[in-house]
Amino acid sequence: MFAPRTPTPWPLVALFTAGYLAPYLLPTVVGRLDAGLPLSATQAGAVGSALLLSSASAGFALASRVERIGARTLARVGLLLAVLGYGGAALAGSVPAVVAGAVLGGFGSGTATTVAATRIAAQPDPHRASTLGLLGVSALAGAVYLTVPHLGAGHGQPLAAIALTAVAVWPLTGRLPGRTAVASSPRDTAGSRLPQLRSGLVLAAAMPCWSLVQNSLWGVSGRIGLTQAHLTEAAVGAVFAVALGAGLLGVLGAGALGPRLGRAVPIGGGTVLIAGCVVASASATGLGSFAAGEIAWNALYPLVLSYLIGLAASLDPRGRWAVLVGSASSLGTAAGPLTGSVLSAQAGFPAMGLVLGAGLLVVAVPMTAVALHVSGRPLLPGAVRRRGGTPAAVVAAAPGTPSGAVPRVGAPEQPVVEIPVDAPAVPAKGAYDTAGPRRAGAVAPGGVD
């Protein structure tokens, strides 16, 4: 008998989309800041980095406070900050006002992302929810890339798109839970510490490097298309839209693949393939090579990212590692635009691609090791695992096994019922047998050995 399909958490998917849209629109945001304001390419990249750094700081500050403040309240605060920040930056004409609005909006995006990541990690199927979120943000960002070039010059259009998305998502926050009372039972007290500390720390240390590479290229992809591949802004926008459409296919592929290959193969193998795409895209000199590199890269990036999000969520069902790893990733994302701008200015785009590709190959090792460790370790004595690390709901009867430790497999946790098993009767001592050593195989009187 099949378990009933869990309902889709659409409010979380929408909140995820609103929070992630700013990083997805980073190339056009940075490019338009460079073209529409008296900023150099490096200064525009620094503004993009400040936006993303503010987003990351929101995750670190609020990771452990979602339950106490309430998901609904915190999500609304984040969306309000996004509307005020990005909307103000879109309307402002001075550089300080634009920078202040971008930083404020970035904190709002990070707040929305924190709430979404925390709640998604508590879902019965976090991989499915994060996959739907990536689908939503990829589709919306692709539509913006197709539309913005036809709305005239200026820095305001992509920032206004992020602000309007926050406005559209606001009504859905009414379906999010309010403040959650934290129980003070011994089990909750024991579980207050972060589980799987070593794996979480390794993943949190590797993710900034992985995200740094992605956003270093993404932050300068527009300039690669315009200056090195000699394309128009409309052509570059069309390539980005097709690339994000390929990202939709990548996310759908991740959802269809599920846990069949585990997490180590998609994370490790996918990162190696992304490294090759980074080198190819940074070396592009025409429409064909630029489009091929960007499309292949954008098809692989969300696929691997969905597995990384699922890996972080699996480390702690309360979602703390998901938020902390995501915030650590945002630190790398924040440094990406500035890093890409500096590397490309000092060494050129092709050399930048080689450096970034080599960095991805190095960071793929610890991330794959974490995926193998988490997938291969037994959760309980006698736990049976399917291939790929998915825990099966078969647990050997072991004395002292806590009922709350049974993993969930696509359905809410079920209580464990202890079944008493009668122990075999203790053999009676042969009271009237003769003393002294007994022959091998001898049977005591009465059939008792």
CSV table of C-alpha atoms in Angstrom, one decimal, residues 141-142 144-147 149 232-244 290:
chain,number,residue,atom,x,y,z
A,141,ALA,CA,14.3,34.9,-13.7
A,142,GLY,CA,14.2,33.7,-17.3
A,144,VAL,CA,12.8,38.9,-16.5
A,145,TYR,CA,15.9,38.4,-18.7
A,146,LEU,CA,13.6,38.3,-21.8
A,147,THR,CA,11.6,41.3,-20.7
A,149,PRO,CA,16.1,44.6,-22.4
A,232,THR,CA,24.1,42.8,-28.0
A,233,GLU,CA,22.3,43.1,-24.7
A,234,ALA,CA,19.2,41.5,-26.2
A,235,ALA,CA,21.2,38.5,-27.5
A,236,VAL,CA,22.8,38.1,-24.1
A,237,GLY,CA,19.4,38.3,-22.4
A,238,ALA,CA,18.1,35.7,-24.8
A,239,VAL,CA,21.0,33.3,-24.0
A,240,PHE,CA,20.4,33.8,-20.3
A,241,ALA,CA,16.7,33.0,-20.7
A,242,VAL,CA,17.4,29.8,-22.6
A,243,ALA,CA,20.1,28.9,-20.1
A,244,LEU,CA,17.6,29.3,-17.2
A,290,PHE,CA,29.0,31.5,-25.2
